Backbone as a chain_set.jsonl record, in Angstrom:
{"seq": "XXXXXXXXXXXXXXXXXXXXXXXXXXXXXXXXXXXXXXXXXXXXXXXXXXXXXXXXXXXXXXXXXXXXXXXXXXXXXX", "coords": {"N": [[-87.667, -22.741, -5.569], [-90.961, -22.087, -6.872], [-93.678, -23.568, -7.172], [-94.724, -23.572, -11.195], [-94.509, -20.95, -11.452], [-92.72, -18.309, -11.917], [-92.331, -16.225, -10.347], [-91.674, -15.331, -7.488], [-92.755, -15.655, -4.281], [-95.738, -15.612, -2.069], [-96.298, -17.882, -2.388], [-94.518, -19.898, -2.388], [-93.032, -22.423, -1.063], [-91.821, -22.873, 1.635], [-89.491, -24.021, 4.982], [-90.317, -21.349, 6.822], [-92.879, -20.268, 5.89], [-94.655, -22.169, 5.865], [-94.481, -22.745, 9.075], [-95.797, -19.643, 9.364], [-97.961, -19.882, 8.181], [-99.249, -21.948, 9.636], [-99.256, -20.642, 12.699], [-100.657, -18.296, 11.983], [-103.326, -19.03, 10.671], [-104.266, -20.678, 12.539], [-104.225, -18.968, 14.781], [-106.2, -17.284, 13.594], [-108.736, -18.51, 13.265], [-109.283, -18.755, 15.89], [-109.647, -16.166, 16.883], [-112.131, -15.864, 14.832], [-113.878, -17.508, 16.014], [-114.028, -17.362, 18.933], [-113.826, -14.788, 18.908], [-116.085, -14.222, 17.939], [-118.263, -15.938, 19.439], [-117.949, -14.165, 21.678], [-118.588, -11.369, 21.026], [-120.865, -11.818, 20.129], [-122.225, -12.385, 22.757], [-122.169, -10.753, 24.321], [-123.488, -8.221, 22.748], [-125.879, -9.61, 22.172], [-127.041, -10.424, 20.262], [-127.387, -13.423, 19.086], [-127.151, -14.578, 16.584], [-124.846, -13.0, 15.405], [-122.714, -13.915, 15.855], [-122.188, -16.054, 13.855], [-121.764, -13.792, 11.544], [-119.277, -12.67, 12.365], [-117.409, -14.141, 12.81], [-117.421, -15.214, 9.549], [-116.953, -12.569, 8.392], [-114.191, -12.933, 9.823], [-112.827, -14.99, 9.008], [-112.906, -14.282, 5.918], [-111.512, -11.999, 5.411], [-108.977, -12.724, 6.823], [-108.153, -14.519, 4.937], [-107.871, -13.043, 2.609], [-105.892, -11.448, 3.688], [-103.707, -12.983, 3.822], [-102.158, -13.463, 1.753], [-100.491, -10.96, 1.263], [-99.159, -10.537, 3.431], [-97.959, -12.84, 4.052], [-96.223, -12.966, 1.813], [-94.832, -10.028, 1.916], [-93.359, -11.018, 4.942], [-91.682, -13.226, 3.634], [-90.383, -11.866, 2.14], [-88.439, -10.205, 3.534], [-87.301, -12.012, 5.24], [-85.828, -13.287, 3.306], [-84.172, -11.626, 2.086], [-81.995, -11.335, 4.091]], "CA": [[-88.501, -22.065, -6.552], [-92.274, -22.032, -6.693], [-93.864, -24.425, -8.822], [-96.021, -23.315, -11.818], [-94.339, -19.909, -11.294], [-91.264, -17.509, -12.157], [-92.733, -15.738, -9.161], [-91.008, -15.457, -5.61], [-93.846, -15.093, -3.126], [-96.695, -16.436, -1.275], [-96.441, -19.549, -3.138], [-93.251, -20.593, -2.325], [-92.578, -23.796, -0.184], [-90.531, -22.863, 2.63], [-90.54, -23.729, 6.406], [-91.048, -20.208, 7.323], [-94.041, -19.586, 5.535], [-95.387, -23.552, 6.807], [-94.916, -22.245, 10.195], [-96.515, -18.596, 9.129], [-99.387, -20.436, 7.769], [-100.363, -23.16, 10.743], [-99.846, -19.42, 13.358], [-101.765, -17.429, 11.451], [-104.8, -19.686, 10.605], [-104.758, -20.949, 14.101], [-105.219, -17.213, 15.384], [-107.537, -16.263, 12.825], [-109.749, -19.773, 13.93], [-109.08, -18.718, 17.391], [-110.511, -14.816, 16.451], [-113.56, -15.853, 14.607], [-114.776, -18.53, 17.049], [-114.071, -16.763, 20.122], [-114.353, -13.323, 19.028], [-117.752, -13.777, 17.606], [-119.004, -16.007, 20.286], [-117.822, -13.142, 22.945], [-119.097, -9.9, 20.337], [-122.794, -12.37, 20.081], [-122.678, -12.932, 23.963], [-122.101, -9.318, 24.689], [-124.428, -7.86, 22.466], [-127.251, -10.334, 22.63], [-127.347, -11.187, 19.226], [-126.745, -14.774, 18.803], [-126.517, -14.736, 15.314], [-123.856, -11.929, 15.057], [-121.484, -14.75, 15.859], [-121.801, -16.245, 12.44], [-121.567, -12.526, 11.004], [-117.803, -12.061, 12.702], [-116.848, -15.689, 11.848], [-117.336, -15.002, 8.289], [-115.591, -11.643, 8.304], [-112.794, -12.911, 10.13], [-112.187, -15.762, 7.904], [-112.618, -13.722, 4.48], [-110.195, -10.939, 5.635], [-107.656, -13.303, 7.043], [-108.106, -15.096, 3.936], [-107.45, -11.975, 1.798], [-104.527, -10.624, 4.17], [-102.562, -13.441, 3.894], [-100.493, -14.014, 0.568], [-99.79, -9.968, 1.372], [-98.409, -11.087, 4.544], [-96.516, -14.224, 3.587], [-94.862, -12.405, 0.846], [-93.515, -9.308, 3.175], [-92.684, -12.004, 5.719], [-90.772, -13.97, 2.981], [-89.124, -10.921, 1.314], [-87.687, -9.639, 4.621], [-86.081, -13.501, 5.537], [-84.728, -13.76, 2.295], [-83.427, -10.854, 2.071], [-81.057, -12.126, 5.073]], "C": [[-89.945, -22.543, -6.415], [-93.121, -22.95, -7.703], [-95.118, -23.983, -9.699], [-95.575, -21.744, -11.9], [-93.066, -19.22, -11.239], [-90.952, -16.36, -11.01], [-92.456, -15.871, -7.733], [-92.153, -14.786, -4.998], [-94.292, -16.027, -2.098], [-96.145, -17.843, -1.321], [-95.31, -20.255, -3.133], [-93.2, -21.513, -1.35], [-91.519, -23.398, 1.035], [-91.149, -23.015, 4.245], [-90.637, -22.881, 6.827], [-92.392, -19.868, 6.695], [-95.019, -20.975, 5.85], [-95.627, -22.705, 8.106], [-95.577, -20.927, 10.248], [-98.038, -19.363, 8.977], [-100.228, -21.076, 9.336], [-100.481, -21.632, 12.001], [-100.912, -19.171, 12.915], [-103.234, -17.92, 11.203], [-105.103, -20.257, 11.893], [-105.243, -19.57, 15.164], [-106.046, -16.85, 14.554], [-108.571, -17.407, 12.963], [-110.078, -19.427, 15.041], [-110.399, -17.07, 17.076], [-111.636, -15.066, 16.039], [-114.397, -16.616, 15.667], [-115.11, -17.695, 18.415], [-114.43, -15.381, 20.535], [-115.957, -12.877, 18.745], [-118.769, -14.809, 18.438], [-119.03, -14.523, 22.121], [-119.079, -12.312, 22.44], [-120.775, -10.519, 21.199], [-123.101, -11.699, 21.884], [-123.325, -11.246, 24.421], [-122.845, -8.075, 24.544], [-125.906, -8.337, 22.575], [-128.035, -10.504, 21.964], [-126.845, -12.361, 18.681], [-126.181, -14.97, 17.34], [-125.117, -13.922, 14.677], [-122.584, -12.972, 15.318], [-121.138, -15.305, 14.346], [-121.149, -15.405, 11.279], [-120.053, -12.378, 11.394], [-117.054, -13.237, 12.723], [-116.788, -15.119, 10.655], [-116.636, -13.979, 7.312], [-114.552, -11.565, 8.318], [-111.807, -13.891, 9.064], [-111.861, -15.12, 6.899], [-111.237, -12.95, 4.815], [-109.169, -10.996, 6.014], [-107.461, -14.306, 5.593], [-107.191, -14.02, 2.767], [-106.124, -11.55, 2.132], [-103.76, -11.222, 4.395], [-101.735, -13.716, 2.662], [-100.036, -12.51, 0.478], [-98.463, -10.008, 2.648], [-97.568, -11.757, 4.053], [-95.742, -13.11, 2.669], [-94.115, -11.119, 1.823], [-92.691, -9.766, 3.762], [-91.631, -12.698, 5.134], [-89.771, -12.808, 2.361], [-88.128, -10.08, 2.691], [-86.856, -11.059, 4.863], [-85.41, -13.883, 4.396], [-83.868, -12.798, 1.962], [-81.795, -10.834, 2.84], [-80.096, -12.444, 4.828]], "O": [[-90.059, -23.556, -5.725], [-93.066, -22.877, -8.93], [-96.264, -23.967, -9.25], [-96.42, -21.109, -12.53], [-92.28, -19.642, -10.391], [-89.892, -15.782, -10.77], [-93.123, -16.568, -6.967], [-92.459, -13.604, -5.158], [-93.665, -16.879, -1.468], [-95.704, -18.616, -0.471], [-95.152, -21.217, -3.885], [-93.526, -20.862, -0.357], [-90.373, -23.847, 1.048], [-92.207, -22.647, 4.754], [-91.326, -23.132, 7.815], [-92.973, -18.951, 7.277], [-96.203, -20.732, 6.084], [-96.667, -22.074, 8.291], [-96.124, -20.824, 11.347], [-99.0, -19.253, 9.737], [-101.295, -20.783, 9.874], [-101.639, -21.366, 12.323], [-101.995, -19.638, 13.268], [-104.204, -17.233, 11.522], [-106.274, -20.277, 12.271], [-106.181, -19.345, 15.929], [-106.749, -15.896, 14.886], [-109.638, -16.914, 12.598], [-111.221, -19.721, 15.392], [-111.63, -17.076, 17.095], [-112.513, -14.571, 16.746], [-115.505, -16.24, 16.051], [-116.24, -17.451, 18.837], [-114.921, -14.873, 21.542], [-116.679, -11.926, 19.044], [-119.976, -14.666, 18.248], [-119.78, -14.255, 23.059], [-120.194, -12.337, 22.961], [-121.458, -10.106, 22.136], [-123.919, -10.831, 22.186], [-124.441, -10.81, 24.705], [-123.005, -7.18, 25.374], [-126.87, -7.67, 22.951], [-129.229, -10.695, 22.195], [-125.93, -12.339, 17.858], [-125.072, -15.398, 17.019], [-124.52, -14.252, 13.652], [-121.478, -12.649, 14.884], [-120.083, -15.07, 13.757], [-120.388, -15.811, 10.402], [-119.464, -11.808, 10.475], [-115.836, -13.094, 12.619], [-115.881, -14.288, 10.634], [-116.083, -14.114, 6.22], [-113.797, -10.868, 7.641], [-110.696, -13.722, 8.561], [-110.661, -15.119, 6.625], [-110.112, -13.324, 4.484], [-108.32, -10.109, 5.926], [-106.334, -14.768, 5.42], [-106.098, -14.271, 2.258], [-105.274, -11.298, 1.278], [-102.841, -10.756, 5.068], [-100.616, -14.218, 2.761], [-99.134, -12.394, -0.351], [-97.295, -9.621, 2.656], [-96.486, -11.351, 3.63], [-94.706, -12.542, 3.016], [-93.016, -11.266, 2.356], [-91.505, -9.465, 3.626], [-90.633, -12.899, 5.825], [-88.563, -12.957, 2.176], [-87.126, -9.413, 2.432], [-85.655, -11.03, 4.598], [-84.501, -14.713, 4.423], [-82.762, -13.123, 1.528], [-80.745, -10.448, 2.327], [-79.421, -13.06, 5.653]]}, "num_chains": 1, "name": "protein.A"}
């Protein structure tokens, strides 16, 4: 159970959603760094790297307790 919460989701403790978590923030680290030093290089605006860093973080930020919970309601379902 989830603590602080009557709520089955995100917020639940389990090692599938540990190992969801360290993936997922390691590709979305991997995406902003790399994708927005490529985008910068490519275009030949240096600063546009910071610009697709900051995107990538927020929006992997945002799209993950929708994630985890799908991810968790399909393995528990099991």
């Amino acid at each position: 159970r989830p603590l602080a919460t009557e709520t089955l989701g995100w917020v639940a403790i389990s090692p599938l959603l540990i190992v969801l978590r360290l993936v997922y923030y390691n590709l979305a680290l991997s995406v902003a760094v790399f994708g927005g030093v490529w985008l910068a290089g490519a275009v030949g605006i240096p600063a546009l790297s910071l610009v697709v860093a900051l995107v990538v973080s927020v929006a992997s930020m945002l799209a993950f307790p929708r994630l985890a919970e799908s991810v968790y309601d399909t393995f528990r379902e099991r």
